Coordinates of C-alpha atoms and ligand atoms in Angstrom, one line a residue:
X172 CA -28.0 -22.5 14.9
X173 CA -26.8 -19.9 12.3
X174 CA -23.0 -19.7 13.5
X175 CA -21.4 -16.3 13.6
X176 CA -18.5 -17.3 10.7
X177 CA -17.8 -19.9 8.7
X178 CA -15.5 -21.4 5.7
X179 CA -16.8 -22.1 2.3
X180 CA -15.6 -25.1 0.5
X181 CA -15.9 -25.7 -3.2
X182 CA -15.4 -28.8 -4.7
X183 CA -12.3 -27.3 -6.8
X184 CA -10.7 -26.7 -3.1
X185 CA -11.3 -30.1 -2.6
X186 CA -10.0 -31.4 -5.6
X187 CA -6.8 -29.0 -4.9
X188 CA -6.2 -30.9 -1.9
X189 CA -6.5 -34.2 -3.1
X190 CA -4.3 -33.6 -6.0
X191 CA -1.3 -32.5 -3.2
X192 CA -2.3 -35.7 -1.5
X193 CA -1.8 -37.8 -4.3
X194 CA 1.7 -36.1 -5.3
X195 CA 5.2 -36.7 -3.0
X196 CA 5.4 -33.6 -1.0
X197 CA 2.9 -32.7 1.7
X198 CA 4.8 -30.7 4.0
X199 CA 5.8 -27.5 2.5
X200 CA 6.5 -27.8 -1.1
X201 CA 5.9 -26.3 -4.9
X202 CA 2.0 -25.6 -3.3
X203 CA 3.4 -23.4 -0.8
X204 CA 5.2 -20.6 -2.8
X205 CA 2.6 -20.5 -5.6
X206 CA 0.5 -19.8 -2.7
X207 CA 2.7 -17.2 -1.6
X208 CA 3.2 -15.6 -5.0
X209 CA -0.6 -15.5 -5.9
X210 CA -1.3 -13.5 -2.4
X211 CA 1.8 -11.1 -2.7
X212 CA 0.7 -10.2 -6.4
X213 CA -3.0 -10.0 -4.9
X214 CA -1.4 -7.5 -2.7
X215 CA 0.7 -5.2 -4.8
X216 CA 3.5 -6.3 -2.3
X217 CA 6.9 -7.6 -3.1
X218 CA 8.0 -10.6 -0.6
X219 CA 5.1 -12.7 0.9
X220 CA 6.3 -15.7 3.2
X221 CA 3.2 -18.5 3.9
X222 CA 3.5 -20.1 7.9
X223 CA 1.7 -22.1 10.2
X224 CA -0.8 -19.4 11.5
X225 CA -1.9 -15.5 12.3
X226 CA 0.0 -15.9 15.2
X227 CA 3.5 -17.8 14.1
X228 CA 3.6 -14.7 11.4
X229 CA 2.7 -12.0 14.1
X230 CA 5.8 -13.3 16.2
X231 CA 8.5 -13.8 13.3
X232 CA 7.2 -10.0 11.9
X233 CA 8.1 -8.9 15.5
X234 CA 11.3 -10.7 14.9
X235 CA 12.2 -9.3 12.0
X236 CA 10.9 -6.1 13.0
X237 CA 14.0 -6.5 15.8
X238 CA 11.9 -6.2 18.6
X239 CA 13.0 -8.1 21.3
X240 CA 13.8 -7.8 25.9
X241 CA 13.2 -4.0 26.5
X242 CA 11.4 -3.1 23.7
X243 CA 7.8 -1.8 23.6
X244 CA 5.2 -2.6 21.4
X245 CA 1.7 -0.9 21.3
X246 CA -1.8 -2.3 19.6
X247 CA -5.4 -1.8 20.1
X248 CA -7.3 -3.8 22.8
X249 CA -9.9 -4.4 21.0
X250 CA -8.6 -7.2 19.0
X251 CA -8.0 -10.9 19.3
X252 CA -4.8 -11.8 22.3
X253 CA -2.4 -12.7 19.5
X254 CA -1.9 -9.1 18.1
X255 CA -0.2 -8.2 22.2
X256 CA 1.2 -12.2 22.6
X257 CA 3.3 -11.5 20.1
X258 CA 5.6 -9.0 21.5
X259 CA 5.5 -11.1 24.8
X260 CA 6.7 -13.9 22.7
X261 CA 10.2 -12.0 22.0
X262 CA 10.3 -10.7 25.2
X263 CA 9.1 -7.1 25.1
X264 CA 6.4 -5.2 26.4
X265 CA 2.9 -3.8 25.2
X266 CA 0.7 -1.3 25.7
X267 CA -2.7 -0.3 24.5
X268 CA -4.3 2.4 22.6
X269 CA -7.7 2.9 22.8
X270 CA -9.8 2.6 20.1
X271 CA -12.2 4.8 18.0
X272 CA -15.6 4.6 19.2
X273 CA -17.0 5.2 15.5
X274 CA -14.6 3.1 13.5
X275 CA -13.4 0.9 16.3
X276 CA -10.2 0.7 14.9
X277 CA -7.3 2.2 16.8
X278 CA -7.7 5.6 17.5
X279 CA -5.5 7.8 15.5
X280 CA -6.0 11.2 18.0
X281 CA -5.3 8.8 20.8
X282 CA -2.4 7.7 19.5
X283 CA -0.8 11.0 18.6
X284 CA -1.8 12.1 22.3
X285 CA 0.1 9.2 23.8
X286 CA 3.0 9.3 21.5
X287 CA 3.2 13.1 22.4
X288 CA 3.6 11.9 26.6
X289 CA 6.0 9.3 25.8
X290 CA 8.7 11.1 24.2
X291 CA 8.5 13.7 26.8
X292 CA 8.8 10.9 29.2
X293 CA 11.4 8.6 27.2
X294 CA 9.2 6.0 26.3
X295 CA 8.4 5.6 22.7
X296 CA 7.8 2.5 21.1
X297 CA 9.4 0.5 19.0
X298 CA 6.7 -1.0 17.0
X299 CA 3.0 -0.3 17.0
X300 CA 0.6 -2.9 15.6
X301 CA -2.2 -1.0 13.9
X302 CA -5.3 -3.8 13.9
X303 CA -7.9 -3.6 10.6
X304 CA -11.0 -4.2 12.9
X305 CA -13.9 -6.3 11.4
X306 CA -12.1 -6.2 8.1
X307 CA -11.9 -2.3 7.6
X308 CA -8.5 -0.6 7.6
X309 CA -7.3 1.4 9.8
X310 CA -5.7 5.4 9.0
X311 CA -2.7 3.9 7.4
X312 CA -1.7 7.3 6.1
X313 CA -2.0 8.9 9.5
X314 CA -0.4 6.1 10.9
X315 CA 2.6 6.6 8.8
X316 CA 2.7 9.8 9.4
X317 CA 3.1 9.4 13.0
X318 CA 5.8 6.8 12.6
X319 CA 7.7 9.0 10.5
X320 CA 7.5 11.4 13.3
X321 CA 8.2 9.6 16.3
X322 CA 10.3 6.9 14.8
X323 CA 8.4 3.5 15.3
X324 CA 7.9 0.9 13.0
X325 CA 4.4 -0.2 11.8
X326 CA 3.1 -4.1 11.6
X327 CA -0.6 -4.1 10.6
X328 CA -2.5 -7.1 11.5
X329 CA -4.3 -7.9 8.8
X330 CA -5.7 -10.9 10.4
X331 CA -8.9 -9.8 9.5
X332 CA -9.0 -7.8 6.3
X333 CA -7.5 -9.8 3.7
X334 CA -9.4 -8.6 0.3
X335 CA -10.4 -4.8 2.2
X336 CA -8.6 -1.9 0.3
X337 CA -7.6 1.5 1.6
X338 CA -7.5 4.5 -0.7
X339 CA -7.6 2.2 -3.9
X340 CA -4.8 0.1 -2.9
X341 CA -5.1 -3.6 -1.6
X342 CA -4.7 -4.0 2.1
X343 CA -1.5 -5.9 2.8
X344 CA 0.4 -3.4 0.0
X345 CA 2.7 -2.8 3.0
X346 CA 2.4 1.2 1.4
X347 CA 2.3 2.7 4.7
X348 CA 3.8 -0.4 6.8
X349 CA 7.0 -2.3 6.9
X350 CA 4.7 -5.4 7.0
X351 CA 1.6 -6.7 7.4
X352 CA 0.2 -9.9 8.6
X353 CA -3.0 -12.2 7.3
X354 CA -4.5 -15.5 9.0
X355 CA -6.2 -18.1 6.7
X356 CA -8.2 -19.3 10.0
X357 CA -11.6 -21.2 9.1
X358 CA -13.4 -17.9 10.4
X359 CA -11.6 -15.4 8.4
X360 CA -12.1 -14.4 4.1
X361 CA -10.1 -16.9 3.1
X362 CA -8.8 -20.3 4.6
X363 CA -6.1 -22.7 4.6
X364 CA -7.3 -24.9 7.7
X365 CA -5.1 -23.3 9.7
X366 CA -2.2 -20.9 8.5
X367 CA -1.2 -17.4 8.2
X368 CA 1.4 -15.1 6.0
X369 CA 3.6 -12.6 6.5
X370 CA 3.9 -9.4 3.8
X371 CA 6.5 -6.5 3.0
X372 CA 8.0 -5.1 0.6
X373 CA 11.0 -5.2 2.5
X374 CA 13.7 -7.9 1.3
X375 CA 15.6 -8.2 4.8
X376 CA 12.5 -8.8 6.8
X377 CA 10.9 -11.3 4.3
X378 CA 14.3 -13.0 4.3
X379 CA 14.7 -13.2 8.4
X380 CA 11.2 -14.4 8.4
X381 CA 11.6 -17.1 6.0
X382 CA 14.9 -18.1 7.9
X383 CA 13.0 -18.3 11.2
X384 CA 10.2 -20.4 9.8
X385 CA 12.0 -23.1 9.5
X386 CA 14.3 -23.4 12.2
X387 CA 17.1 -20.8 11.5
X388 CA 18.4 -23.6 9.1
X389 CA 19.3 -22.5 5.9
X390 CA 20.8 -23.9 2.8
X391 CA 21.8 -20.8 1.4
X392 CA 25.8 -20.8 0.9
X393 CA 25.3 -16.7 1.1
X394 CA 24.5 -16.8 4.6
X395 CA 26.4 -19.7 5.9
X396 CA 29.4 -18.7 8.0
X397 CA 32.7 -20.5 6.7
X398 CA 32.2 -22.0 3.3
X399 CA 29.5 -25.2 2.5
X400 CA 30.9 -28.6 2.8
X401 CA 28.9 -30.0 -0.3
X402 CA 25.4 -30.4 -1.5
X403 CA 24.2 -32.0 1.8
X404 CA 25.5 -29.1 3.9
X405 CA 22.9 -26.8 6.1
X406 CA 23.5 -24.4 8.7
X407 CA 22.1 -23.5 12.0
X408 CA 22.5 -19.6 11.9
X409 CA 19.8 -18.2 13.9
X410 CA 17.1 -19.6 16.5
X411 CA 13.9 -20.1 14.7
X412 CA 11.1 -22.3 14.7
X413 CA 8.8 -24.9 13.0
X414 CA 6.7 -22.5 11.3
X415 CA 5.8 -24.5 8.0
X416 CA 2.1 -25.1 6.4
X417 CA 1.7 -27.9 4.5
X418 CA 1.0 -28.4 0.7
X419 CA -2.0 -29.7 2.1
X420 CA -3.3 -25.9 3.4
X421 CA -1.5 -24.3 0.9
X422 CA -3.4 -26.0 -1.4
X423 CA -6.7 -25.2 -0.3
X424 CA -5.5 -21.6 0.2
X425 CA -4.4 -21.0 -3.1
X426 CA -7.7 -22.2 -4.8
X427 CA -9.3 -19.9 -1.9
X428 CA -7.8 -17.3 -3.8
X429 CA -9.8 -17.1 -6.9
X430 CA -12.7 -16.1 -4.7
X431 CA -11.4 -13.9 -2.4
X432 CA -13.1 -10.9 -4.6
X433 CA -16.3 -12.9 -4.9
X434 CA -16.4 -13.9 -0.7
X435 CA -15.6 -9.9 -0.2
X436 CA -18.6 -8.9 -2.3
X437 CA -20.8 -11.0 -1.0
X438 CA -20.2 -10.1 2.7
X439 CA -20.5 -6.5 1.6
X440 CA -23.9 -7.1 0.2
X441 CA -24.9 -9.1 3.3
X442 CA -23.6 -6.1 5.7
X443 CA -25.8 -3.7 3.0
X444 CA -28.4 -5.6 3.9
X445 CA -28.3 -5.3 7.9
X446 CA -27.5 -1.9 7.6
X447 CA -30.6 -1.0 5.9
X448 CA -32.9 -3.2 8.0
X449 CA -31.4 -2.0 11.1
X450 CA -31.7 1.8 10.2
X451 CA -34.3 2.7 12.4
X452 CA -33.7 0.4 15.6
X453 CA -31.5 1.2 18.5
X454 CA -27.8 0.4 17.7
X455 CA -24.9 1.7 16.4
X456 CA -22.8 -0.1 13.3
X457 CA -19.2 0.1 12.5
X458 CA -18.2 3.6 10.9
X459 CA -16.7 2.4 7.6
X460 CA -14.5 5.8 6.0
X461 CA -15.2 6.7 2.4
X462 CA -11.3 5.6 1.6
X463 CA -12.1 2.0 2.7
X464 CA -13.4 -0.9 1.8
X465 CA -14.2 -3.5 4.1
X466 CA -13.4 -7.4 3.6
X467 CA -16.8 -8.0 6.1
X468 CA -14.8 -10.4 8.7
X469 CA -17.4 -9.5 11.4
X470 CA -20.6 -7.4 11.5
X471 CA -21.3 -6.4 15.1
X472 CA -23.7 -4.2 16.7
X473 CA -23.6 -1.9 19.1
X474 CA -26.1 -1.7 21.4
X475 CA -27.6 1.8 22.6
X476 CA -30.0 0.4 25.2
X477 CA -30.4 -3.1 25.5
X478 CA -28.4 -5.1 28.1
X479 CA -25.8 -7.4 26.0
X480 CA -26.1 -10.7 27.9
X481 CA -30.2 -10.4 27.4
X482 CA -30.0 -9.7 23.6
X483 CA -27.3 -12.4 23.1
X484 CA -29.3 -15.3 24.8
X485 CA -32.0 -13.8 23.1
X486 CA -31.0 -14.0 19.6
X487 CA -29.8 -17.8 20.2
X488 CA -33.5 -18.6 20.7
X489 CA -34.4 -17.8 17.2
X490 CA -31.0 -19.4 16.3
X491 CA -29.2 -16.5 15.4
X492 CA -25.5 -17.6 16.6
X493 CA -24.5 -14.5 18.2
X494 CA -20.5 -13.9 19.5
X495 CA -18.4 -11.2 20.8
X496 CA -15.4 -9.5 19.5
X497 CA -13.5 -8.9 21.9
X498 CA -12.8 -8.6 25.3
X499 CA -10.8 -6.1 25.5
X500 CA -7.1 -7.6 25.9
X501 CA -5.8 -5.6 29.2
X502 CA -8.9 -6.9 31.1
X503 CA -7.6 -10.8 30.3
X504 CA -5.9 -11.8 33.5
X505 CA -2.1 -12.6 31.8
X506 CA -2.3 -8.4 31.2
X507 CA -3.9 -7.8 34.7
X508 CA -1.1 -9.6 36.2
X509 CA 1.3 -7.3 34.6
X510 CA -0.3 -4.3 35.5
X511 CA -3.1 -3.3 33.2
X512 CA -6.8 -2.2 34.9
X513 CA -10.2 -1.7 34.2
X514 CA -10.9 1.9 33.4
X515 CA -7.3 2.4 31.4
X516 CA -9.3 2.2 28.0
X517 CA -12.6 3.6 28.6
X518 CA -13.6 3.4 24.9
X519 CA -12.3 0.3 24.3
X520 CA -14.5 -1.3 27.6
X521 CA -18.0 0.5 26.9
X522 CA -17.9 -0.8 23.4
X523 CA -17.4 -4.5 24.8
X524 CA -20.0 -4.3 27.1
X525 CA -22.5 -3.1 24.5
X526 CA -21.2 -5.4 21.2
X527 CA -22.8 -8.0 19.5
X528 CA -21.4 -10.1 16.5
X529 CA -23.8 -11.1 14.0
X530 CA -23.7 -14.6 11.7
X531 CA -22.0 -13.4 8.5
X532 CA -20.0 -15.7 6.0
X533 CA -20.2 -15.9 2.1
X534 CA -22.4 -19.4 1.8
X535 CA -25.3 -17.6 4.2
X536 CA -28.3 -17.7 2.3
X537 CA -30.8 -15.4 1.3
X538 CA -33.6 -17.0 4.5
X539 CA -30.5 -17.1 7.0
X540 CA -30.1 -13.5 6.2
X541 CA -33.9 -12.7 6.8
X542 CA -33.7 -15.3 9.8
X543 CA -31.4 -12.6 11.6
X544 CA -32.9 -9.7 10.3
X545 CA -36.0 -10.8 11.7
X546 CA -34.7 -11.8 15.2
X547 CA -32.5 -8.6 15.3
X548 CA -35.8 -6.3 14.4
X549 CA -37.9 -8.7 17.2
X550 CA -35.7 -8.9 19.9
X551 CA -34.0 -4.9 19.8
X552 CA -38.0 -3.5 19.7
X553 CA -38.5 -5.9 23.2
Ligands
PLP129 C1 -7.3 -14.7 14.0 C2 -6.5 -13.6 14.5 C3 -5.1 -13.7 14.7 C4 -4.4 -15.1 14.8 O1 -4.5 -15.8 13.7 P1 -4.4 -17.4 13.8 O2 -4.3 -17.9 12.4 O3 -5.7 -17.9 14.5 O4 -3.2 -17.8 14.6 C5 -4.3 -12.6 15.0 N1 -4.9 -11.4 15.1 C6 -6.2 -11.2 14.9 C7 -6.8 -9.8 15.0 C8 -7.0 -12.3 14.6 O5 -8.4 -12.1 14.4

C-alpha cells in the first residue's frame, strides 16, 4: 500500500543521531538550540523555542498568549483536534469558523462576519488560531488586519506548512502573528520523531514558553524572587511542564533542515503532477492564492459526484493508501458534549463528506506517482 505520508531518512540523519548517542547529553542539550536557531533563521523570526510536540507548543503559545478560565479562543474545524485542545487545556473556550470552500483555509469573510456579531454581543475573542491547511497559508494580512480591529491576538498553527511562504516571506516569520507554531511529526515536511516548536518575534512569549517547558524551573537569577543561594540554586516560579525533546530528535531535526527546500519542491512538483492529470475528471483541488506557496503537507480531492466511502475503498484496491483530513472538530463527541452541532459549519461538513487525501511524501517515486494517477483516472471515470 502507497501510504498517504511519510518521513524520509537520509543516512546523514542517521549519522546525526548516532553521533548525539555517542556524546553525554541526550535529553535536551547543545542539539537542541542549534536546532532552534537554524529554524528561527529559516523563518526570518527572532526567538524559536524546540518542545516535545505540535501540541505541547500549541498549549504553552496559548499560555503565553495569556489565555486562560474565561477566555475564548477561535480556529477552523477543519483541522487536526489539537489546534481547539489547546485552549481547553488552559481552561478556556473555543469556537469555530468556517472554512473557505476554495482554499479550505479559514474563511476570512466568515470571520469578519462573526467578529462583527460578537462585539455587538460582548463576545470577542481573545486569541484566534488561523490553521495553514494542507501546507498553504492562510490571509495573514487580512487576518492582521482584523486583529488590529477587534483586538485579538493571532497564533497560526503552522503544523502543517513549515517551508510554505506567504507574500515572499517564510511562513512562521510571525509578520502578521504574535506566534506561530510547527510540528516535526513523521507525517509532516520535516521530522524529529516526535516534536514541535514554538516561533515569535516577541521576547516575553518566547521567554514564558521556554520557562514552562521545563517545569516553571528556572536558573535565571533575573527571575528568581529573593536573591540565588549559590550555583546549585533553581527556582520554582511558575507551573509548567515537561515539555523537552531530546538531542536525540533534535538531532535528526536539524539535519532535516538542509532539505526542507528540497522536500518542499518536490511535493510541489508531485501536486503539479496530479493537478494536471486530474484536469479533466470530476473533483475539485485546493485553491492555492498567487501570494502563496504551499509546503504540499496533504493533497486532497474533492469529490463532485462520487460517494467518498466508495472511492476510498476503491483506491485501496489498487493500493493507493487513501486518508481523510479531517473530520470536522465540532462533530467529535468532546465538542458535541459542549454544545456544538451538526449543521453549525456547513462549509466545513460538505467538504468532509466529499474529501479524499492522496499518498504524497518526498521519497514517492516516479511509478507510485503514476500508480495513483492511474487509480484516481480509473476509479473517478467508474
Ligand atoms: C500534527 C498537527 C498538530 C499536532 O502536532 P503533534 O506534533 O502531532 O503534536 C497540531 N495541529 C495540526 C493542524 C496538525 O496537523
Amino acid at each position: 500500500m502507497i501510504p498517504y505520508g511519510r518521513q524520509s531518512i537520509s543516512e546523514e540523519d542517521i549519522a546525526a543521531v548516532i553521533e548525539v548517542l555517542r556524546s553525554d547529553l541526550i535529553t535536551q542539550g547543545p542539539v537542541a538550540d542549534v536546532f532552534e536557531r537554524a529554524v528561527a533563521d529559516y523563518c526570518g523570526v527572532a526567538h524559536a523555542v524546540v518542545v516535545a510536540n505540535g501540541t505541547a507548543a500549541l498549549h504553552l503559545a496559548t499560555l503565553a498568549l495569556g489565555l486562560g478560565p474565561g477566555g475564548l479562543l477561535w480556529t477552523s474545524p477543519i483541522t487536526f483536534v489539537a489546534s481547539a485542545n489547546c485552549a481547553r487545556y488552559v481552561g478556556a473556550d473555543v469556537d469555530f469558523v468556517d472554512i473557505d470552500p476554495a482554499t479550505y483555509n479559514m474563511s476570512v469573510d466568515a470571520l469578519a462576519a462573526k467578529l462583527g456579531v460578537a462585539e455587538a454581543e460582548g463576545s470577542l475573542p481573545d486569541v484566534v488560531v488561523p490553521v495553514h491547511f494542507a501546507g498553504a497559508s492562510c490571509d495573514m494580512a487580512a487576518i492582521r488586519e482584523l486583529s488590529q480591529r477587534y483586538g485579538f491576538k493571532v497564533l497560526e498553527d503552522a503544523a502543517h506548512a513549515i517551508g510554505g511562504r506567504y507574500r515572499d516571506r517564510p511562513v512562521g516569520s510571525c509578520e502578521f502573528a504574535e506566534v506561530a507554531t510547527f510540528s516535526f511529526h513523521p507525517v509532516k515536511i520535516i521530522t524529529s520523531g516526535e516534536g514541535g516548536m514554538i516561533v515569535t518575534n516577541d521576547e516575553e512569549i518566547a521567554a514564558h514558553a521556554r520557562l514552562l517547558h521545563t517545569h516553571g524551573v528556572t536558573r535565571d537569577e533575573s527571575i528568581m524572587i529573593g536573591s540565588s543561594h549559590g550555583q546549585w540554586y533553581y527556582q520554582q516560579v511558575a507551573l509548567g511542564f515537561n515539555y523537552r525533546i531530546t538531542d536525540i530528535q533534535a538531532a535528526l531535526g536539524l539535519s532535516q533542515m538542509k532539505r526542507i527546500d528540497e522536500f518542499v519542491a518536490r511535493r510541489n512538483e508531485i501536486a503539479d503532477v496530479y493537478r494536471e492529470a486530474f484536469a479533466d475528471l470530476p473533483l475539485l483541488c485546493q485553491e492555492i492564492p498567487d501570494d502563496v506557496l504551499s509546503a504540499y503537507h496533504l493533497f486532497m480531492i474533492e469529490l463532485e459526484r462520487h460517494d467518498r466511502a466508495y472511492v476510498y475503498e476503491r483506491l485501496r484496491e489498487f493500493n493507493v493508501g487513501t486518508h481523510v483530513h479531517y473530520i470536522p472538530v465540532h462533530l467529535q463527541p468532546y465538542y458535541q458534549d459542549l454544545g456544538f452541532r451538526a449543521g453549525q459549519f456547513p462549509n466545513a461538513e460538505a467538504f468532509y463528506d466529499r474529501a479524499v487525501t492522496l499518498p504524497l511524501y518526498p521519497t514517492m517515486t516516479q511509478e507510485e506517482v503514476e500508480t495513483v494517477v492511474s487509480a484516481v483516472r480509473t476509479v473517478l471515470s467508474e
